[in-house]
Short mmCIF file of C-alpha atoms in Angstrom, two decimals:
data_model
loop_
_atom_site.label_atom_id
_atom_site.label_comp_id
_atom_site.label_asym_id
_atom_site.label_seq_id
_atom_site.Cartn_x
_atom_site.Cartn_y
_atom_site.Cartn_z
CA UNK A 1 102.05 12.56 85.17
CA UNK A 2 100.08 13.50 87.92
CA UNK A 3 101.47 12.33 91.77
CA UNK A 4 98.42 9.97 92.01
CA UNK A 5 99.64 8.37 88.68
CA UNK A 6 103.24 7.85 89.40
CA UNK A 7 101.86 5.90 93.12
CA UNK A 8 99.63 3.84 91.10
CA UNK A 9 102.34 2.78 88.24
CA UNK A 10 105.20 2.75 91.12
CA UNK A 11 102.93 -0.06 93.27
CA UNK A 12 102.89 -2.20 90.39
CA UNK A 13 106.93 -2.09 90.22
CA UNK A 14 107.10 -2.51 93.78
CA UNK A 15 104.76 -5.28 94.30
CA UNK A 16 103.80 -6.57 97.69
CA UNK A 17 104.70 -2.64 99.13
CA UNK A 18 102.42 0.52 99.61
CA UNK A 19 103.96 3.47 98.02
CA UNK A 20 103.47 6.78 99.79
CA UNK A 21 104.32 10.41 100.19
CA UNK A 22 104.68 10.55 95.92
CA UNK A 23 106.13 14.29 96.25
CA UNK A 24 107.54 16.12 92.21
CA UNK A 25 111.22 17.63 92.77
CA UNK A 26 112.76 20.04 90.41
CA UNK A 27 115.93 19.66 88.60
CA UNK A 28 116.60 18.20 84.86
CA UNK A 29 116.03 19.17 81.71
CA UNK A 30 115.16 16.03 80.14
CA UNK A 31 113.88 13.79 83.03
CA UNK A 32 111.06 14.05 85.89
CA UNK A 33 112.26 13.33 89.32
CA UNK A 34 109.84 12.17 92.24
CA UNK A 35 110.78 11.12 95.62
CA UNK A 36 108.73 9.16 97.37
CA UNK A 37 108.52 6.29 99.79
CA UNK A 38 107.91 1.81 100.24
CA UNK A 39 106.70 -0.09 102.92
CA UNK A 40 107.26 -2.92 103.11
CA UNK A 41 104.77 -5.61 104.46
CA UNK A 42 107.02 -5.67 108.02
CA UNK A 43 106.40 -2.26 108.34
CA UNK A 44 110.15 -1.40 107.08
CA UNK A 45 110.69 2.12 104.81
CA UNK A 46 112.20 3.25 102.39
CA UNK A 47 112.69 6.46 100.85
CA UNK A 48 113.64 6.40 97.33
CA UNK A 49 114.08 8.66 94.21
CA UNK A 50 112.48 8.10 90.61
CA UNK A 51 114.55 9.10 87.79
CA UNK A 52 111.67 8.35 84.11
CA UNK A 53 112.54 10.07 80.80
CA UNK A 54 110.33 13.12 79.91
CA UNK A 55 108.08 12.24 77.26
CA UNK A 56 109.67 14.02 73.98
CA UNK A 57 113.05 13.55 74.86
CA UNK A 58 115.61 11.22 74.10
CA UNK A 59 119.20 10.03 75.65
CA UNK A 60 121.77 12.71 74.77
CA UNK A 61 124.94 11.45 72.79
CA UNK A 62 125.88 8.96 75.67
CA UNK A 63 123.82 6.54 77.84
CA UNK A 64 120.55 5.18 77.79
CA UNK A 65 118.92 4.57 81.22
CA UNK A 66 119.47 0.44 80.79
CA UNK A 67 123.22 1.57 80.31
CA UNK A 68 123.03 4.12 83.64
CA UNK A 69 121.28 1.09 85.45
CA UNK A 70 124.80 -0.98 85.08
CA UNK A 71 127.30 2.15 85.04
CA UNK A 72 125.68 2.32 88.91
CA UNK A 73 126.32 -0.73 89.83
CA UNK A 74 129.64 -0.80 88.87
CA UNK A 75 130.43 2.50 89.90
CA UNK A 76 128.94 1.39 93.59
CA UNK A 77 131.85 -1.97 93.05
CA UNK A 78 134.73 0.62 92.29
CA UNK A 79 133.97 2.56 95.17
CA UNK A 80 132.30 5.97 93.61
CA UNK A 81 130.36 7.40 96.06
CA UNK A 82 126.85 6.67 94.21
CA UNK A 83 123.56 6.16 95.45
CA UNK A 84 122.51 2.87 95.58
CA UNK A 85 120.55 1.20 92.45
CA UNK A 86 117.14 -0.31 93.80
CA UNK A 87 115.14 -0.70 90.67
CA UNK A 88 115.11 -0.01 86.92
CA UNK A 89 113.22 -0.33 83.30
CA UNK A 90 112.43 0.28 80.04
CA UNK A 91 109.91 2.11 78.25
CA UNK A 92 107.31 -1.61 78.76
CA UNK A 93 107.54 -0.83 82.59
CA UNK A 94 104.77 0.11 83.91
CA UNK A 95 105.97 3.84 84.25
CA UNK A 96 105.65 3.71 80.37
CA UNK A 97 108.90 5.25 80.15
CA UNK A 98 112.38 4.19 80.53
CA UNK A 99 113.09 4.63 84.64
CA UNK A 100 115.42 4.41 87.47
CA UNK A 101 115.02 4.09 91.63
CA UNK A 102 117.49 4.62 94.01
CA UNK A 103 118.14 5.40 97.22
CA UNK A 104 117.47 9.09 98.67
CA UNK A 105 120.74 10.43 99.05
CA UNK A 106 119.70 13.33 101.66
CA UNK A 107 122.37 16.55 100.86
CA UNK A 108 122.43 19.44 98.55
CA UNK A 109 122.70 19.60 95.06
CA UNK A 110 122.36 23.55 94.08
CA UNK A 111 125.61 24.80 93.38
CA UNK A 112 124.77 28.66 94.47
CA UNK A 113 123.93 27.01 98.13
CA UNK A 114 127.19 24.80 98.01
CA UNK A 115 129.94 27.47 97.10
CA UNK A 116 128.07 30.23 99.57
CA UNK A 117 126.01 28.56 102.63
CA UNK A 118 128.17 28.85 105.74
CA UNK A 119 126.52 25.25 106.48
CA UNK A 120 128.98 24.02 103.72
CA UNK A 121 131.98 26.17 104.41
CA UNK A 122 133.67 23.09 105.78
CA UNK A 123 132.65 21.02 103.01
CA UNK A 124 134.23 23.60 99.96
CA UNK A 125 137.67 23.27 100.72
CA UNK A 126 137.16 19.58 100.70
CA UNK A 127 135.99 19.09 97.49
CA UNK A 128 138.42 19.08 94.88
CA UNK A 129 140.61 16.13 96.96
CA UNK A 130 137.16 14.29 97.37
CA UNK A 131 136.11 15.02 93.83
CA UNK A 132 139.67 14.14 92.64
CA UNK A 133 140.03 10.64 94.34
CA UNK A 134 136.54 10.17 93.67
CA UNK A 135 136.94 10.63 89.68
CA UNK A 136 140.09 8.65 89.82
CA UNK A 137 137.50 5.18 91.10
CA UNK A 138 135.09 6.42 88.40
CA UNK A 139 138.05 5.88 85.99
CA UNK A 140 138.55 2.29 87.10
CA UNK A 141 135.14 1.09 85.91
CA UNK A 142 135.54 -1.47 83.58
CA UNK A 143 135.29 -0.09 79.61
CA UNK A 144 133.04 -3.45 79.02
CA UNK A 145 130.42 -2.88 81.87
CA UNK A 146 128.22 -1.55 78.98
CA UNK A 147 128.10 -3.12 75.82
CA UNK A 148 126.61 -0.05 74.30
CA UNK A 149 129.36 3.04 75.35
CA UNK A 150 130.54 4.69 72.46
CA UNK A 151 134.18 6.25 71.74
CA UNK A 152 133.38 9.16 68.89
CA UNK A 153 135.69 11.73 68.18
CA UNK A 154 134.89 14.56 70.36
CA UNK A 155 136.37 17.35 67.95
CA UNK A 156 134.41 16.19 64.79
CA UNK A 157 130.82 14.93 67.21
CA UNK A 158 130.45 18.38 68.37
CA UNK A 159 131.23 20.07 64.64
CA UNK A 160 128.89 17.98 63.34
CA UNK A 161 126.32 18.70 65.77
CA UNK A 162 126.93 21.76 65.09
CA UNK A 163 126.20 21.65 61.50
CA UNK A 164 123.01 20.28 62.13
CA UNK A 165 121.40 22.72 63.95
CA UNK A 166 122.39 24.99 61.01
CA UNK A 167 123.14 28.35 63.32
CA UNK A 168 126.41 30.32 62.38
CA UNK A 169 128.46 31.06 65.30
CA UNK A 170 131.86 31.72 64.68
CA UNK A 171 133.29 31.20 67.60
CA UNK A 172 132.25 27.86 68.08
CA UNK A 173 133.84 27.73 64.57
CA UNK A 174 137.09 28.90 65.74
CA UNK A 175 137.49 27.08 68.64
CA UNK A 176 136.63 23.81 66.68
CA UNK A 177 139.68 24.55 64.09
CA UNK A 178 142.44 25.13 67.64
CA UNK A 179 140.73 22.04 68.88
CA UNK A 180 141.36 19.72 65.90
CA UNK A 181 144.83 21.65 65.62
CA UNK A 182 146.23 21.38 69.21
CA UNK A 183 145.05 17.80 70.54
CA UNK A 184 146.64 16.19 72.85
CA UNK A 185 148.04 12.68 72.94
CA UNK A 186 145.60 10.52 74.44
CA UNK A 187 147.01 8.08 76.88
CA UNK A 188 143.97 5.81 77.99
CA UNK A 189 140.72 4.93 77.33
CA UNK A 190 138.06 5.08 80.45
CA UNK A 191 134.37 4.95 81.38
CA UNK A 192 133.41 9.07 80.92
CA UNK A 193 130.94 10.27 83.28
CA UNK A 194 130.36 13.35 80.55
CA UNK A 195 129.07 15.79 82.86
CA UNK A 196 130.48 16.02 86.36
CA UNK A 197 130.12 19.04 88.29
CA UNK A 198 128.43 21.07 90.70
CA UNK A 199 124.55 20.19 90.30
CA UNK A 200 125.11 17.00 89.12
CA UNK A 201 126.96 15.91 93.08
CA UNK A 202 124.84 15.54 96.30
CA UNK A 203 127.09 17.34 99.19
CA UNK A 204 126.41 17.49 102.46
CA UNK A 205 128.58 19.68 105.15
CA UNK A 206 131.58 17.25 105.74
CA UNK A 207 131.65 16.86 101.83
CA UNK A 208 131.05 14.81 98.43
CA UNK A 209 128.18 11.99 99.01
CA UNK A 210 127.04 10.97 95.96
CA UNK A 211 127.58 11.53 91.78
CA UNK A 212 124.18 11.82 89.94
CA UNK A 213 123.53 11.97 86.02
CA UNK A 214 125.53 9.72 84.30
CA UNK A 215 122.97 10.40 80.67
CA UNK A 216 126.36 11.86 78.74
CA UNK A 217 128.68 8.89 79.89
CA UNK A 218 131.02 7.31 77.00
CA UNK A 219 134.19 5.96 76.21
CA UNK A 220 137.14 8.84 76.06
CA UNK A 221 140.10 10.20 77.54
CA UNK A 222 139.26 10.51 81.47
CA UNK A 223 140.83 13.89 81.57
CA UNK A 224 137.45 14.97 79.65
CA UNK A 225 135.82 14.46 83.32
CA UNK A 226 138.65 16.88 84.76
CA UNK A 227 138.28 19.49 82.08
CA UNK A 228 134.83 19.47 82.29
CA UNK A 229 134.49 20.62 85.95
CA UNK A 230 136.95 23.44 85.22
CA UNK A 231 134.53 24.76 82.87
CA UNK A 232 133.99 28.55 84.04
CA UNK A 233 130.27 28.13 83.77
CA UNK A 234 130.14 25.40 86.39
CA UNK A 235 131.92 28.04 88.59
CA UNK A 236 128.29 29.83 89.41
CA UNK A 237 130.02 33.29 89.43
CA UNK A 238 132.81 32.22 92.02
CA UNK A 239 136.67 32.45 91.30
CA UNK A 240 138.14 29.62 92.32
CA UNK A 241 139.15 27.41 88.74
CA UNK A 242 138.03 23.93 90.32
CA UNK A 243 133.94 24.22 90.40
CA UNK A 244 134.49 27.53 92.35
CA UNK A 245 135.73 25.76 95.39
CA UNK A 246 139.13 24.75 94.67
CA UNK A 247 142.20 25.11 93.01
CA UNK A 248 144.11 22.56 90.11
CA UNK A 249 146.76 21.74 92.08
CA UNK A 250 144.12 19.83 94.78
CA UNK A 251 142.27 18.52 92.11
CA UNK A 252 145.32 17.18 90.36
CA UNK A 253 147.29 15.75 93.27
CA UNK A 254 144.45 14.00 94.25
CA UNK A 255 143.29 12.16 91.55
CA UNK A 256 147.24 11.49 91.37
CA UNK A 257 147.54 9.98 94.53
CA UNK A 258 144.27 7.94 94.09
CA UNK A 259 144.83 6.22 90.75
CA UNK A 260 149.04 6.14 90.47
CA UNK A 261 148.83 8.83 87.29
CA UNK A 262 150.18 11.63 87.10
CA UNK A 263 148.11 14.85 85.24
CA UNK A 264 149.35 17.00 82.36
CA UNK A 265 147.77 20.18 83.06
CA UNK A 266 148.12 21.40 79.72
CA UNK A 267 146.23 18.62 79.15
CA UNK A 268 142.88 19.23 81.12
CA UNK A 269 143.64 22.81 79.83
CA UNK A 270 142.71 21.05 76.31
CA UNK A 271 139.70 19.62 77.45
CA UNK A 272 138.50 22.76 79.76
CA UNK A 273 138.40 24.62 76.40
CA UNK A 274 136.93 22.14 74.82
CA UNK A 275 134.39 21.87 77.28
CA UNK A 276 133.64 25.49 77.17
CA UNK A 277 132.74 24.81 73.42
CA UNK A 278 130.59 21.47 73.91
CA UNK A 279 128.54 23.10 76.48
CA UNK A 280 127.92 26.26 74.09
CA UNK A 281 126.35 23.83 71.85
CA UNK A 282 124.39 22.07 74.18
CA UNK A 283 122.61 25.05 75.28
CA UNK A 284 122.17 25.66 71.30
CA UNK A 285 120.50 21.93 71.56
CA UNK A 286 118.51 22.47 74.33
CA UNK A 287 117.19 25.78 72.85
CA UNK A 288 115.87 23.97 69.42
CA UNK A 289 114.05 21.27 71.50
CA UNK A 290 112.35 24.17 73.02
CA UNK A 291 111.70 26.00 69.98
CA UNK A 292 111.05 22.86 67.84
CA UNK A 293 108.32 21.82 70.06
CA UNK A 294 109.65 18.82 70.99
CA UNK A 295 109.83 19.36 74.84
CA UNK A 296 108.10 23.14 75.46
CA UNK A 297 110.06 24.19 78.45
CA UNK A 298 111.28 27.41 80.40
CA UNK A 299 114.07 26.21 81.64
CA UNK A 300 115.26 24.87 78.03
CA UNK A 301 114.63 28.18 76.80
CA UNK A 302 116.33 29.82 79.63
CA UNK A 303 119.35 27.36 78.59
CA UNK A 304 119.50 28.09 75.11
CA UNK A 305 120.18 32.64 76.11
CA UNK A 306 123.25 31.18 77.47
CA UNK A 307 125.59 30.38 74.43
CA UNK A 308 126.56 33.86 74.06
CA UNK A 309 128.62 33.19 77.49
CA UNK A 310 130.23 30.46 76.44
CA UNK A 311 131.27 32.25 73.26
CA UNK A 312 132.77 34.64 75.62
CA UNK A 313 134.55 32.39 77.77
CA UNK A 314 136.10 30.52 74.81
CA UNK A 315 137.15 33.16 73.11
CA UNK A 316 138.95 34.16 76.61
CA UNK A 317 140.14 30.91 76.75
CA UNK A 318 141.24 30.60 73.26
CA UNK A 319 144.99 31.48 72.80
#
């Protein structure tokens, strides 16, 4: 949609307030993002951010936006640094798609700036306490704030996904059989946020302000979220095992201190493979929407070269 169009659909969600400075902003695969501003009939502003689903593209294997509308606001009770939920709908809105406004959370979300800018050199060796005590109030959202979470099995979701797209790649193969043959006891059953890492967290230079993207959140073990961040790809080409900016032992100790539980690192070591594998076949995902017409996009394309490096790494990983 044109700028113009998103004003004109935007004033009729925001009656009674002008909406100006309608301005497209990069980032997502699956959703357009404007930011853009309300004022009010006082003369009071706003400046807000619209999240609406990309026409041709559906929810990933997690949450709708009507089930992201809630996970915010409970998030915001449990104390995750979120931005604030100001408006949301379904595909009957006016935006004709399924939507979500918040608050403009002003920081930085590009990882490459993050992990090498001097103005967030204070901020990196920060992160993996804030990160950790931040994931720890994630994990304390209710499991019945949305009646629509599902638990799967994460072994057999991702080999059947994999099956589907009908590719052969036998690493993915491999690494599914140690998966399914070295799990790990799970202990509880949390809110997942499904994709927490570095481009998905606004930062600014004293630290962690806000978690973003909460399409792949589910029911599951909470040391999936842990795992997840360890992934080497969400390193951007830095060393350090936590995101690139920090080290286990921070990340652990934290989210120790913050929710009373202590972490099996063998454990997260479990998921951090397993996370190597799921994003693999994501990228294979994101690649057939491409190439299946059903979004034609670049960056999708551009997504889909990388599942040879995850076939690396978890074959690295792999013991």
């Amino acid at each position: 949609m044109s700028t113009e169009s998103v004003a004109q659909r935007l004033t009729a969600v925001f009656e009674g307030c002008a909406v100006e400075d309608v301005v497209r902003l990069s980032g997502g695969a699956s959703r357009d993002t404007y930011g853009f501003d309300i004022v009010h009939e006082d003369g009071a502003r706003d400046s807000l951010i619209l999240q609406s689903q990309r026409a041709g593209m559906t929810a990933r294997a997690g949450a709708g936006m009507a089930t992201e509308a809630v996970l915010l606001q409970e998030a915001w009770k449990c104390g995750v640094p979120v931005a604030e939920l100001v408006a949301s709908g379904g595909a009957e809105s006016p935006l004709g798609a399924p939507f979500l406004v918040t608050r403009r959370v002003e920081g930085e979300t590009i990882a490459r700036r993050i992990l090498r800018d001097d103005a967030y050199a204070r901020a990196r060796p920060a992160l993996a306490a804030q990160i950790g005590a931040a994931l720890a109030a994630l994990h304390r959202i209710p499991v019945d704030a949305a009646s629509d979470l599902e638990q799967r099995d994460p072994v057999q979701q991702y080999r059947d996904t994999l099956d589907t797209l009908g590719e052969p790649h036998p690493a993915f193969e491999l690494g599914l059989r140690w998966l399914d043959q070295n799990r790990p006891p799970s202990e509880r059953t949390t809110v997942v946020h499904g994709d927490f890492r570095l481009g998905n967290l606004i930062v600014g230079p004293e630290g962690l302000r806000a978690v973003l993207d909460w399409e792949l959140a589910h029911l599951g073990d909470p040391l999936e979220d842990l795992g997840w961040l360890c992934v080497r790809a969400w390193r951007f080409g830095e060393s350090k095992p936590v995101g690139g900016f920090g080290d286990y032992e921070d990340l652990f100790e934290s989210y120790a201190e913050a929710s009373g539980i202590e972490i099996d690192p063998d454990v997260v070591r479990w998921w951090e493979i397993f996370g190597t594998l799921k994003w693999g076949v994501i990228c294979i995902m994101q690649a057939a929407t491409h190439l299946g017409g059903l979004s034609r996009s670049v960056e999708l394309a551009t997504i889909g070269r990388r599942v040879c490096e995850n076939e690396h790494d978890l074959l690295d990983l792999l013991p």
